[in-house]
Coordinates of C-alpha atoms and ligand atoms in Angstrom, one line a residue:
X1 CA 43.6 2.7 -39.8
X2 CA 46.1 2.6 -36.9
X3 CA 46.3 -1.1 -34.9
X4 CA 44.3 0.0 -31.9
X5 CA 41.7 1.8 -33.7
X6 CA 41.7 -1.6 -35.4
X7 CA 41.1 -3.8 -33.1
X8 CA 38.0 -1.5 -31.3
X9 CA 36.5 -1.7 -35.2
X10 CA 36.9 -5.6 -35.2
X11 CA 35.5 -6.1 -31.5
X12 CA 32.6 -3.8 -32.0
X13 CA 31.6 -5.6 -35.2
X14 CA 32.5 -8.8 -33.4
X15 CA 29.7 -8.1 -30.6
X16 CA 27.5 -5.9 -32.9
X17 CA 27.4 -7.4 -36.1
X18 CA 27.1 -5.6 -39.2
X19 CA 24.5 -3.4 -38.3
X20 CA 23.0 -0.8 -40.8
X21 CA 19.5 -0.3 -38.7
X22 CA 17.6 2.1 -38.2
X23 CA 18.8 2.9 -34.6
X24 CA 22.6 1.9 -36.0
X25 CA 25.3 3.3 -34.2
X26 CA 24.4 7.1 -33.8
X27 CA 20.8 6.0 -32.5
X28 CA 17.9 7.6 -34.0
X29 CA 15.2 6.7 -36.4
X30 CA 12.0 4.8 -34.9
X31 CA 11.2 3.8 -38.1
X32 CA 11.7 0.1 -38.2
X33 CA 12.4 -1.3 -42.4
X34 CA 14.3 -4.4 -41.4
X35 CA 13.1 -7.6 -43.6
X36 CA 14.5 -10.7 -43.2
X37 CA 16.1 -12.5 -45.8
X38 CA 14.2 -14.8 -47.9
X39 CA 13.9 -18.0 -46.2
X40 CA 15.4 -21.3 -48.4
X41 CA 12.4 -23.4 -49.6
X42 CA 13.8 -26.6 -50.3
X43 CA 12.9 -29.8 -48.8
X44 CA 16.7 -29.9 -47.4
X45 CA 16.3 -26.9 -45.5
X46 CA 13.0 -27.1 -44.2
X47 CA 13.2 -30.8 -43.0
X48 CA 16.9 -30.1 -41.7
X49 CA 16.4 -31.2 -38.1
X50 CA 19.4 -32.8 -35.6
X51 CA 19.0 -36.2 -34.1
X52 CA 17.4 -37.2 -30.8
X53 CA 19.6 -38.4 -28.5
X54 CA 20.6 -41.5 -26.6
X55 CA 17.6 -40.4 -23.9
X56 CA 15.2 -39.7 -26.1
X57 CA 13.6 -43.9 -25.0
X58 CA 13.9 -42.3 -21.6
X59 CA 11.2 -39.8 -22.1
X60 CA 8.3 -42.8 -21.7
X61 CA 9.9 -43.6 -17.9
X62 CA 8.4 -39.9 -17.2
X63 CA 5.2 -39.9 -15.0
X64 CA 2.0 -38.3 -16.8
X65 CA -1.0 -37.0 -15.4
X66 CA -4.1 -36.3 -17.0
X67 CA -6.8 -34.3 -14.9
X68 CA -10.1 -33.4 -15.5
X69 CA -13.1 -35.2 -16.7
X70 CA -12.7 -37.5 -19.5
X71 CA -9.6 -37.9 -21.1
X72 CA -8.9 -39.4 -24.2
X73 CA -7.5 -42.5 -24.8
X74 CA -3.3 -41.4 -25.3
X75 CA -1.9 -42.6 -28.9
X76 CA 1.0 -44.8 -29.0
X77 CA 2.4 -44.3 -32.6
X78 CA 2.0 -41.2 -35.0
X79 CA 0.1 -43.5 -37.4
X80 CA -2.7 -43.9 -34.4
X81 CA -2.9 -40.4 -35.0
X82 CA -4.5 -40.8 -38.2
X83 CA -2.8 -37.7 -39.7
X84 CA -3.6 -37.2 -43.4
X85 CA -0.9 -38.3 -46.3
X86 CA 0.8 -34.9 -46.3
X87 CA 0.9 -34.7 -42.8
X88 CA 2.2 -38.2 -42.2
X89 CA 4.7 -37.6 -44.7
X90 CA 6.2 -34.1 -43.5
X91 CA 6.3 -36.0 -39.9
X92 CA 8.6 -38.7 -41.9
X93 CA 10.8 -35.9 -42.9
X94 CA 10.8 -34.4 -40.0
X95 CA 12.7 -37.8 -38.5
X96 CA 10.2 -38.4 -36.0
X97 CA 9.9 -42.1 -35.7
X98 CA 7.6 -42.0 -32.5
X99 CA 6.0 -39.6 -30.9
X100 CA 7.6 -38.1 -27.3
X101 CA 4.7 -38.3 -24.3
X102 CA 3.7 -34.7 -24.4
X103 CA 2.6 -35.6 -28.0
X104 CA 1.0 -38.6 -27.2
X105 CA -1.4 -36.9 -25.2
X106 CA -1.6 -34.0 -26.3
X107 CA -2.3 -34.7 -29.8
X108 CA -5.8 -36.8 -28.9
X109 CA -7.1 -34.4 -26.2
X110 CA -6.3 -31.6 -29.2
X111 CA -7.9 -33.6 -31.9
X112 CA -10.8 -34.3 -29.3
X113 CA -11.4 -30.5 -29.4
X114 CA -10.9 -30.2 -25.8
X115 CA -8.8 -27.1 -24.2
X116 CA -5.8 -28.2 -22.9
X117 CA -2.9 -26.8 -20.4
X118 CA 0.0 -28.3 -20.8
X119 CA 3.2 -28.8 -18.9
X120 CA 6.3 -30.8 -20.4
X121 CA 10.5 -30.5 -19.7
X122 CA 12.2 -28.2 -22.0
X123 CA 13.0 -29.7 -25.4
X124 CA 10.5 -32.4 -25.4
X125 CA 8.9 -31.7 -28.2
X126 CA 5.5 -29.0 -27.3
X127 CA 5.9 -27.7 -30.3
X128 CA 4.5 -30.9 -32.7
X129 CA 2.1 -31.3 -29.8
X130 CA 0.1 -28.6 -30.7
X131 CA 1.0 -28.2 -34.5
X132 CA 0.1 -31.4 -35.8
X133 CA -3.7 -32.0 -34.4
X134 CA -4.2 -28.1 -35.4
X135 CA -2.7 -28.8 -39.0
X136 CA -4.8 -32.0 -39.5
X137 CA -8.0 -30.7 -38.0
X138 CA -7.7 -27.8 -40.6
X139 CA -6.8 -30.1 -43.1
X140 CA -9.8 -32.2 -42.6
X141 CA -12.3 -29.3 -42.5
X142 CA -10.7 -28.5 -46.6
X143 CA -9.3 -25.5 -45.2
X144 CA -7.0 -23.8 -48.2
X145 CA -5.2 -20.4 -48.1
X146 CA -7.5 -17.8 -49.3
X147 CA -6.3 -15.6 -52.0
X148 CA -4.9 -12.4 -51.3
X149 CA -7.7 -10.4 -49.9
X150 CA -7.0 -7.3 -47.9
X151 CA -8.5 -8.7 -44.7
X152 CA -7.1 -12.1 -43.6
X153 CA -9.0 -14.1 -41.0
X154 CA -6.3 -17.2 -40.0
X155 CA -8.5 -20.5 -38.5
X156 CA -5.2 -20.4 -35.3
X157 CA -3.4 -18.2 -33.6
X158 CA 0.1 -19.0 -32.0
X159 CA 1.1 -16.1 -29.6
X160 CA 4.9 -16.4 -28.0
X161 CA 7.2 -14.1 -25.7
X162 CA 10.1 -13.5 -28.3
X163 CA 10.6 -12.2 -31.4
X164 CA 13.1 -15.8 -32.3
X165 CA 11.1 -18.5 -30.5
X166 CA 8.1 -17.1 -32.3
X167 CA 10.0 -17.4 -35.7
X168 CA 11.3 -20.9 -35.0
X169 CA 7.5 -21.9 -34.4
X170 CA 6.4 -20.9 -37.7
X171 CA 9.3 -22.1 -39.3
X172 CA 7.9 -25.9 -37.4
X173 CA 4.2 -25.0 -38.9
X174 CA 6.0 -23.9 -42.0
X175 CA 7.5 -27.8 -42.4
X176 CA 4.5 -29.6 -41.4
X177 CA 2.2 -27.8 -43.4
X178 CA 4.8 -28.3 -46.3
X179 CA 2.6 -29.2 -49.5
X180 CA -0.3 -28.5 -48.3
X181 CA -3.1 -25.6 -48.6
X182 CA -2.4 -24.5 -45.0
X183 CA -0.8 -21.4 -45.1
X184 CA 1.2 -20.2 -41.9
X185 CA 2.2 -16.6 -41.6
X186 CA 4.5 -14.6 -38.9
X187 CA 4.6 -11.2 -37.5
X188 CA 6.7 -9.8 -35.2
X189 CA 8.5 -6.6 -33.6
X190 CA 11.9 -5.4 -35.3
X191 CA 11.0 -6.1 -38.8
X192 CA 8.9 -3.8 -41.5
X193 CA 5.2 -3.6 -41.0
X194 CA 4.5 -3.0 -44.3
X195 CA 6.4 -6.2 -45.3
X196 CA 4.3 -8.0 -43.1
X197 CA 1.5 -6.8 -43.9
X198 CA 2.1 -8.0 -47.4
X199 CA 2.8 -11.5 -46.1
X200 CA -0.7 -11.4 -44.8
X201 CA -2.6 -10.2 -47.6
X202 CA -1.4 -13.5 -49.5
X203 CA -3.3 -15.4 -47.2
X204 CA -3.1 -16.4 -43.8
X205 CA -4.8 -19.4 -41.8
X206 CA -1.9 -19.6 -38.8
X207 CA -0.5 -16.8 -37.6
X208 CA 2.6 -17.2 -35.6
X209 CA 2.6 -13.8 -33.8
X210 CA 4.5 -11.8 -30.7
X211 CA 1.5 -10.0 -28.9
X212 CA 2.5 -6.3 -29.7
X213 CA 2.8 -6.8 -33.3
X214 CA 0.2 -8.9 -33.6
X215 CA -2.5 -6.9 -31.9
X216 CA -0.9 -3.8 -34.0
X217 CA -2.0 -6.2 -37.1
X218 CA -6.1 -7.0 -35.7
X219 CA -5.7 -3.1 -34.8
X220 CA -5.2 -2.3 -38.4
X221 CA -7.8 -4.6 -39.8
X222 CA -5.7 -6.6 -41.3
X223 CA -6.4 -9.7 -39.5
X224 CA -10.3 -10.6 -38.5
X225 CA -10.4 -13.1 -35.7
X226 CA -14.3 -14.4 -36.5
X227 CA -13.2 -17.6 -38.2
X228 CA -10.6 -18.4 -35.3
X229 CA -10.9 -21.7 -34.3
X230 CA -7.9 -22.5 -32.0
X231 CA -6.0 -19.6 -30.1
X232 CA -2.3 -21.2 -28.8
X233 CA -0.4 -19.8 -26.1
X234 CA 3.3 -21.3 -26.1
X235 CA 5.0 -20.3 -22.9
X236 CA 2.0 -20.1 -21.5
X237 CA 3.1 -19.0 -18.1
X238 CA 5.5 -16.0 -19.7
X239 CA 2.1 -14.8 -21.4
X240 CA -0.3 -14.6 -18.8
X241 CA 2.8 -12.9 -16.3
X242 CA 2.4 -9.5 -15.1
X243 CA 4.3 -8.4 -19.2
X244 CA 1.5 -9.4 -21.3
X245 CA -1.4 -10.6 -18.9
X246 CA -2.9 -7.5 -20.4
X247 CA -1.6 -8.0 -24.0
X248 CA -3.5 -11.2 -23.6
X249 CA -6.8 -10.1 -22.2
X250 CA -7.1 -7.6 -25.0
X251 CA -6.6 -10.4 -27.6
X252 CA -9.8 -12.2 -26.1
X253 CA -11.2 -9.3 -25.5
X254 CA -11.6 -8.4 -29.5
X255 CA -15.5 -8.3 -30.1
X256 CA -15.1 -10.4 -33.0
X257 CA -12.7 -13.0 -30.9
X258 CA -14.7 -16.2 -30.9
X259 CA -15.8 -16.5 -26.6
X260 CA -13.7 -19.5 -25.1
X261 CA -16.7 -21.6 -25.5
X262 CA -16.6 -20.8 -29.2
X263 CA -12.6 -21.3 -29.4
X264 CA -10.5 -24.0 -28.5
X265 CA -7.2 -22.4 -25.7
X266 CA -4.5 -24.3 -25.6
X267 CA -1.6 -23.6 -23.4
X268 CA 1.6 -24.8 -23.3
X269 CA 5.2 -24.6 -21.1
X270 CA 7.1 -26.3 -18.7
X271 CA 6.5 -24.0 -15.6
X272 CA 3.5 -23.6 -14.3
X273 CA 3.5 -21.2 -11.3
X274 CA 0.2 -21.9 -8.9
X275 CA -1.4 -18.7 -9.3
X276 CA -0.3 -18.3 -12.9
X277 CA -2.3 -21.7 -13.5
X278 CA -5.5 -20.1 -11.6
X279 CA -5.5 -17.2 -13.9
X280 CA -5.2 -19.1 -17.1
X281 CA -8.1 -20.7 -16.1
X282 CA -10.1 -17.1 -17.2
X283 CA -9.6 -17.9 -20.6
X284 CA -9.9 -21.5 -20.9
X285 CA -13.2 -23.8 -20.8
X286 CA -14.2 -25.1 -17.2
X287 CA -13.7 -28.6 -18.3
X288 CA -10.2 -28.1 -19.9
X289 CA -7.6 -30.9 -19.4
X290 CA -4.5 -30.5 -17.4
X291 CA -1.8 -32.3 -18.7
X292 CA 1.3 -32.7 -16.8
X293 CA 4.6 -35.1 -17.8
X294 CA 6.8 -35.0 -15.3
X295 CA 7.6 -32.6 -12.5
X296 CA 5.5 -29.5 -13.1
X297 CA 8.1 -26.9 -13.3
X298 CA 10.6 -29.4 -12.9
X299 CA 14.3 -29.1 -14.8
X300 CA 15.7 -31.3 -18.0
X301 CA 16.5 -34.9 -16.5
X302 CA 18.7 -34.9 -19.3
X303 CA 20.9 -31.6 -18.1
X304 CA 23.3 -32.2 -15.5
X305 CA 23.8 -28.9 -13.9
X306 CA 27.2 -28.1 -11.8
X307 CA 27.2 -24.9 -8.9
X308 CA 30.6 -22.9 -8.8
X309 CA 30.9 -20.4 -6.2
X310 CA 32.1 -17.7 -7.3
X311 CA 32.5 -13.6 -6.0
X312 CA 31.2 -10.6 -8.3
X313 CA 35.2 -10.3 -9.1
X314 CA 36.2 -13.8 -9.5
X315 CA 33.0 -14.1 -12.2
X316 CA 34.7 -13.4 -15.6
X317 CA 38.3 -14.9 -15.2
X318 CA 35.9 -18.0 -14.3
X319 CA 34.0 -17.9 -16.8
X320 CA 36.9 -17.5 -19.4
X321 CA 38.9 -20.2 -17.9
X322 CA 35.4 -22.7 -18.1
X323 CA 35.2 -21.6 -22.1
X324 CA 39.4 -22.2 -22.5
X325 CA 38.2 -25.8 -21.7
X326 CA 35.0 -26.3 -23.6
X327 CA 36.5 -25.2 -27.2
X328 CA 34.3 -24.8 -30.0
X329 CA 31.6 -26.6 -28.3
X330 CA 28.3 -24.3 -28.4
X331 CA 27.5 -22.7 -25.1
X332 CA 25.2 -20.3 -24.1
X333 CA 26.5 -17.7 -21.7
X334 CA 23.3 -16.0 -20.0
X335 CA 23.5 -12.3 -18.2
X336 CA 21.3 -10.4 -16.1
X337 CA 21.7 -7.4 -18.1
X338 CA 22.0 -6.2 -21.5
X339 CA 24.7 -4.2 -20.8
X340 CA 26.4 -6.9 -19.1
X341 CA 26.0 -8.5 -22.2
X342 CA 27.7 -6.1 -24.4
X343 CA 30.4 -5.8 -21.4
X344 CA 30.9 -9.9 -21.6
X345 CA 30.5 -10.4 -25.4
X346 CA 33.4 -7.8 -26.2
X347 CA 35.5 -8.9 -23.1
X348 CA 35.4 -12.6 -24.7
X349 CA 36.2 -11.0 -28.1
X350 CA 39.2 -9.4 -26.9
X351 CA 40.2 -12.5 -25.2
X352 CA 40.0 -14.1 -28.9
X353 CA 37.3 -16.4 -27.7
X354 CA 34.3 -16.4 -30.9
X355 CA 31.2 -14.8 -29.2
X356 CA 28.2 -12.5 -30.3
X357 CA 25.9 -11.5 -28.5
X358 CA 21.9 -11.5 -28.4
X359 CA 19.4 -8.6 -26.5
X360 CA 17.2 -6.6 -26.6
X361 CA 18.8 -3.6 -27.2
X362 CA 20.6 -5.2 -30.4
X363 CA 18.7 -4.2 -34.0
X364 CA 16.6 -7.3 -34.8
X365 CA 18.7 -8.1 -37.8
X366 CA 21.9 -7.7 -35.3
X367 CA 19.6 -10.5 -33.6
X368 CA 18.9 -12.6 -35.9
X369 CA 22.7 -12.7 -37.5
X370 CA 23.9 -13.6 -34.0
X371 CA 21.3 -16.4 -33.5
X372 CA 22.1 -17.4 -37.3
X373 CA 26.5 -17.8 -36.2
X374 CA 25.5 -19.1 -33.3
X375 CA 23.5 -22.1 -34.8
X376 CA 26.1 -22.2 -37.8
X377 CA 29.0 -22.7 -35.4
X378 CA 30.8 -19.5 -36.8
X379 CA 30.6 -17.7 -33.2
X380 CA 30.0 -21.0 -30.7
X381 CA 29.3 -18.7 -27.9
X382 CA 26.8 -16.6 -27.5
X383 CA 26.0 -14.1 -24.5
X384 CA 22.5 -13.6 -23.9
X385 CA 19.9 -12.1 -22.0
X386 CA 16.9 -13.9 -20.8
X387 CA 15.3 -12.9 -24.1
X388 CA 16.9 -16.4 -25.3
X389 CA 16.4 -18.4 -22.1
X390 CA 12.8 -20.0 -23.4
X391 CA 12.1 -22.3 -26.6
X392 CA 14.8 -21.6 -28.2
X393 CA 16.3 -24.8 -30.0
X394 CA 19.6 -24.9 -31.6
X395 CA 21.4 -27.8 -32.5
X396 CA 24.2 -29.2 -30.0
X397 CA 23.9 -26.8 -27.4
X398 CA 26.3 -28.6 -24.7
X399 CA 26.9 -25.9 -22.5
X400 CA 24.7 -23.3 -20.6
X401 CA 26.4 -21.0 -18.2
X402 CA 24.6 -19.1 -16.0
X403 CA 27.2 -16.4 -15.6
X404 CA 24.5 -14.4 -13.6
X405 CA 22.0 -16.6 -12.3
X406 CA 18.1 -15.0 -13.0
X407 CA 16.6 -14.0 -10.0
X408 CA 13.7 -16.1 -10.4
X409 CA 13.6 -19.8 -10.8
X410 CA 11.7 -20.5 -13.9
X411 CA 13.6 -18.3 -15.4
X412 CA 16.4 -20.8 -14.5
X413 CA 14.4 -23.3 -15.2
X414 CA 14.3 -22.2 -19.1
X415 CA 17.8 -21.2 -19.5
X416 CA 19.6 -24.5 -18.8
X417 CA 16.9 -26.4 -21.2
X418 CA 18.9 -24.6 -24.1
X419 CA 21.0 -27.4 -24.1
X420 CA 19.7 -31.5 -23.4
X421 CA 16.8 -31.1 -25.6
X422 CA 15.5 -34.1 -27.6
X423 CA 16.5 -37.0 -25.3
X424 CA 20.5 -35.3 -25.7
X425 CA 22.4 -34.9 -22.9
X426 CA 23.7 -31.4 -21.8
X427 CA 25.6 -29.6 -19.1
X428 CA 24.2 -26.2 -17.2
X429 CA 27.4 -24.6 -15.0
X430 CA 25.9 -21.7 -12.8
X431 CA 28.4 -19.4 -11.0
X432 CA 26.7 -18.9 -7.6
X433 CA 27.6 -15.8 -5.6
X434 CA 26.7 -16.0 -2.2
X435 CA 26.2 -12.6 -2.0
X436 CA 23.6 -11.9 -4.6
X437 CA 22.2 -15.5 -5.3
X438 CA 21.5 -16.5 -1.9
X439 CA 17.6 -15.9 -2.6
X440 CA 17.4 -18.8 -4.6
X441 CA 18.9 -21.2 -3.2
X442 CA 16.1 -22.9 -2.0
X443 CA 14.4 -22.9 -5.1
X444 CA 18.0 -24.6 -6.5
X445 CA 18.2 -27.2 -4.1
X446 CA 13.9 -28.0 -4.9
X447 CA 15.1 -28.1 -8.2
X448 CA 18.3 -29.9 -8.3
X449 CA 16.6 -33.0 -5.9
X450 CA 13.2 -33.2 -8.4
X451 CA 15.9 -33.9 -11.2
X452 CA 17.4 -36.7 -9.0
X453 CA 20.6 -34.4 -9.3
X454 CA 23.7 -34.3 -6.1
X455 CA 22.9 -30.9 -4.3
X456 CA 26.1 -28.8 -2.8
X457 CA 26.4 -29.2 0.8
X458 CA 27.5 -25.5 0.8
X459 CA 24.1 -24.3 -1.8
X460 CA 22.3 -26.8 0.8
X461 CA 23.5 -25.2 4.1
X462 CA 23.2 -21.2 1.9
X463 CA 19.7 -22.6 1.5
X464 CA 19.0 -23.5 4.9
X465 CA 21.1 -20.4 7.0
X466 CA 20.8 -17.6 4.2
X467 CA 18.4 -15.0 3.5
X468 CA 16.6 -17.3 1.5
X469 CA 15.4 -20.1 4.2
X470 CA 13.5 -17.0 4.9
X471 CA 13.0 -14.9 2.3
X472 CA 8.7 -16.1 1.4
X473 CA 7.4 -13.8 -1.3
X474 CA 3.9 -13.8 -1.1
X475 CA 3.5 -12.1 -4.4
X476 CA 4.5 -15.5 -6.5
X477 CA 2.6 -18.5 -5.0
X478 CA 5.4 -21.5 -5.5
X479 CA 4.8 -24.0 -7.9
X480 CA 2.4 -26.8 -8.1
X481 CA 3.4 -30.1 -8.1
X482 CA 0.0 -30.6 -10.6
X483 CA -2.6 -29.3 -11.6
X484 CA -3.9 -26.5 -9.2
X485 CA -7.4 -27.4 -9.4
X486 CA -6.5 -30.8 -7.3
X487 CA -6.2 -28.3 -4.4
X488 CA -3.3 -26.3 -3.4
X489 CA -0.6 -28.5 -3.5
X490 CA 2.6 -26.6 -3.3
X491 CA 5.6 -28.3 -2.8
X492 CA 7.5 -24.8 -1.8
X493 CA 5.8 -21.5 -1.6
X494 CA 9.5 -19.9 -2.0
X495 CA 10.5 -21.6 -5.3
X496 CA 8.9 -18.8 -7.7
X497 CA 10.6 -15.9 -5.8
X498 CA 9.8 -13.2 -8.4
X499 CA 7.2 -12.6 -10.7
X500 CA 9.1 -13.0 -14.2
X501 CA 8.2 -9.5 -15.6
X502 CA 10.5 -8.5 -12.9
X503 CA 13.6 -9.6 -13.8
X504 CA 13.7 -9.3 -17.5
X505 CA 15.7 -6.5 -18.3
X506 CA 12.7 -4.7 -19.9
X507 CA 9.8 -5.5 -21.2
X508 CA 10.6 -4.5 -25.2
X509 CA 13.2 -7.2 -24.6
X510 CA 10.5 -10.1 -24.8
X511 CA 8.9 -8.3 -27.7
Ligands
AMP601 P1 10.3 -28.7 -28.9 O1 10.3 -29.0 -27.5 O2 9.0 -28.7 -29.5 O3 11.1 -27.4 -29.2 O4 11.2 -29.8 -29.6 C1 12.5 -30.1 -29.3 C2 13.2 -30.8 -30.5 O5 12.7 -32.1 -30.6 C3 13.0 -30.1 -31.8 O6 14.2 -30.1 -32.5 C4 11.9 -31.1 -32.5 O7 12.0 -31.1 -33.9 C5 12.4 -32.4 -31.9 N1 11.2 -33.4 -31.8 C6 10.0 -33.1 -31.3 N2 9.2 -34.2 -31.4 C7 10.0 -35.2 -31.8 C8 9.8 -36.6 -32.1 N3 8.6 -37.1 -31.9 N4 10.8 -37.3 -32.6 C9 12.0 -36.7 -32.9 N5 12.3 -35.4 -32.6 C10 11.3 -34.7 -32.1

């Protein structure tokens, strides 16, 4: 092989990974027969977890409001939680000593069977909030893993955007429900059916699902929905958006799907656009709780985010002179496009800097390799596309760059909470082009202040002079400082420029 033709081979594989899919190189072939490899199942490797950080005490400082009627009482500690013997155990494991606020809500409003929408920071620990009263409530009814039967009906449902946040969930319901009957399952798009399908036949009582393929799995009779007792929508906000609002009203709209006074909904993120909030509303019961820590759509406290001002031509020199310094320190780079991430991913490889790249153009097992050297350190920066911007949580992320910055501000929102999860601190570094940011300025400034962080004078007076100051669209209400039943109160109508569904860079992307 002659040097140049070389070094093309070793970049490609660099950015591709060692793809043998079924769209591969040369394109072609729908048929999807990826399976994943077979997870480890010992205790190391399911309890491997990183450590909170030195802000995780912080996270009680953080205002909480409860609305609607009757609350209950908040827990302190994880043993006021009364989980059974496993449960306590796996939570031991797990390293959680005490539980974050979110969780000590959350978990008695859950266990109280009431419905619940709930808004918490990135990072602060959702996931447990909903897992662990579902896990103990099932427990408690004697709920065990039927048999394989060739019609599984799972007691919860989990629904997320993505294909890897949906996986990590599972993989959290795989560790609490660790030695236990409760048998978690998950399906999702770029990986065999039939495999799948097999999964589910063993037995199934929560099923960790993205909505196409799990709708494909209900579709085929393979899942029943009339034992469904709790129906979970993580990222709650992404799900009811204009992508899978109607994903999600066919879900409820099964005939067998227990009615939401027969089911208990509980919603989880932390952004909460006004009108988004109104429409969840359809599918929850009238007396459900709002539960909000913190600044409803409000960014990390623990993520100190940094503006450079950049030009469209300035951007990559930038953005390769920002990773000289960083090192081998994990940083996420996040792109508008998917091209742009292919285009970034191989420009850093050329430059010898250790990057792959994740999309959704990218073969699912491409996906998954470059999320797995990513988390291993073997490539510690990885080019993305919003598909990773939510719930994704990797050890010792420190950086986030937004080399493109979204065009909404959830979606910003999202990204930098990659990094400072778990009371750690992180740093966000956006590159800010007047030119094609200058819509969301605003929204920055709205954002920077809430997180008691030093706003630009230049992003202040772009805010304030630009095409943003102006720039109202109607079509995204802004974002409630609570919950939106208190009445309307938006803090700025202009924050939530553009309806998420918008801006990814297509909708197979999220699933
Ligand atoms: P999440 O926001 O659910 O993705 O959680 C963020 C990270 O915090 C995950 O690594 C969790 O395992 C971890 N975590 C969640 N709750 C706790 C807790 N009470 N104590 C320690 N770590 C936690």
């Amino acid at each position: 092989m002659s040097r140049s033709v070389m070094v093309i081979y070793v970049i490609y594989k660099c950015v591709k990974g060692n793809d043998q899919g079924a769209k591969g190189v040369f394109g072609g072939g729908p048929k999807v027969t990826y399976v994943p490899p077979t997870l480890p199942d010992d205790e190391d490797s399911i309890f491997s977890h990183y450590e909170s950080g030195i802000n995780f005490d912080k996270y009680d400082d953080i205002m909480v409001d409860v609305s609607g009627t009757n609350p209950p009482q908040a827990i302190m500690t994880f043993d006021e939680a009364a989980l059974c013997e496993s449960l306590r155990k796996n939570v031991n494991k797990s390293g959680y000593v005490k539980p974050t606020p979110v969780q000590k809500h959350g978990i008695p409003i859950i266990s109280a069977g009431r419905d619940l929408m709930a808004c918490a920071q990135t990072g602060s620990g959702k996931t447990a909030a909903f897992l662990l009263p579902i896990l103990q409530q099932l427990m408690a009814d004697g709920v065990a893993a039927s048999s394989f039967s060739e019609l599984q009906e799972p007691e919860a449902i989990i629904v997320a955007p993505t294909r890897e946040l949906i996986n990590q969930i599972y993989l959290e319901a795989r560790k609490f429900a660790y030695g236990t009957c409760v048998r978690p399952v998950v399906v999702y798009g770029g990986v065999s059916t039939g495999h799948q399908i097999r999964d589910i036949l063993r037995g199934c009582n929560v099923l960790c699902g993205t909505p196409g393929r799990l709708l494909d799995m209900i579709g085929r009779g393979k899942v029943g929905l009339s034992k469904l007792q709790y129906l979970v929508l993580d990222e709650a906000d992404r799900m009811l958006d204009m992508g899978f609002e109607p994903d999600m009203r066919r879900l409820v709209g099964f005939p067998e799907m227990p009615s939401k006074e027969n089911r208990q909904t509980l919603m989880f993120s932390a952004t909460y656009p006004e009108d988004i909030q109104r429409m969840a509303a359809d599918f929850l019961k009238t007396d459900y709780l709002f539960l909000a820590v913190g600044v409803v759509g409000g960014a990390c406290s623990d993520v100190e985010q940094t503006f450079i001002q950049v030009t469209k031509f300035s951007k990559r020199e930038q953005l390769l002179d920002f990773l000289r310094t960083t090192g081998t320190e994990r940083t996420m780079v996040f792109v508008e496009t998917k091209r742009q991430a292919d285009f970034i991913a191989t420009y850093l490889c050329q430059e010898k800097v250790l990057t792959t790249s994740i999309h959704g153009d990218r073969e699912q097992r491409e996906r998954e390799q470059a999320l797995a050297d990513f988390r291993s350190g073997k490539c510690p920066v990885l080019v993305a596309t919003s598909v990773a911007a939510r719930g994704l949580d990797i050890q010792d992320v420190q950086h986030v760059v937004n080399f493109d910055l979204p065009n909404n501000i959830d979606d910003y929102v999202h990204r930098i909470g990659r990094t400072g999860r778990c009371g750690n601190i992180g740093k966000a570094v956006s590159f800010y082009d007047p030119e094609a940011d200058g819509q969301l300025a605003r929204s920055l400034v709205t954002i920077l202040s809430k997180a008691q962080q030093e706003v630009p004078s230049w992003l202040e007076e772009s805010a304030f002079s630009g095409p943003g100051a102006t720039g109202f669209n109607p079509s995204r209400k802004g974002f409630a400082s609570t919950d939106s039943r208190k009445g309307g109160s938006f803090q700025d109508n202009d924050t939530r420029s553009q309806p998420a569904a918008q801006t990814a860079d297509d909708d197979e992307e999220w699933e």
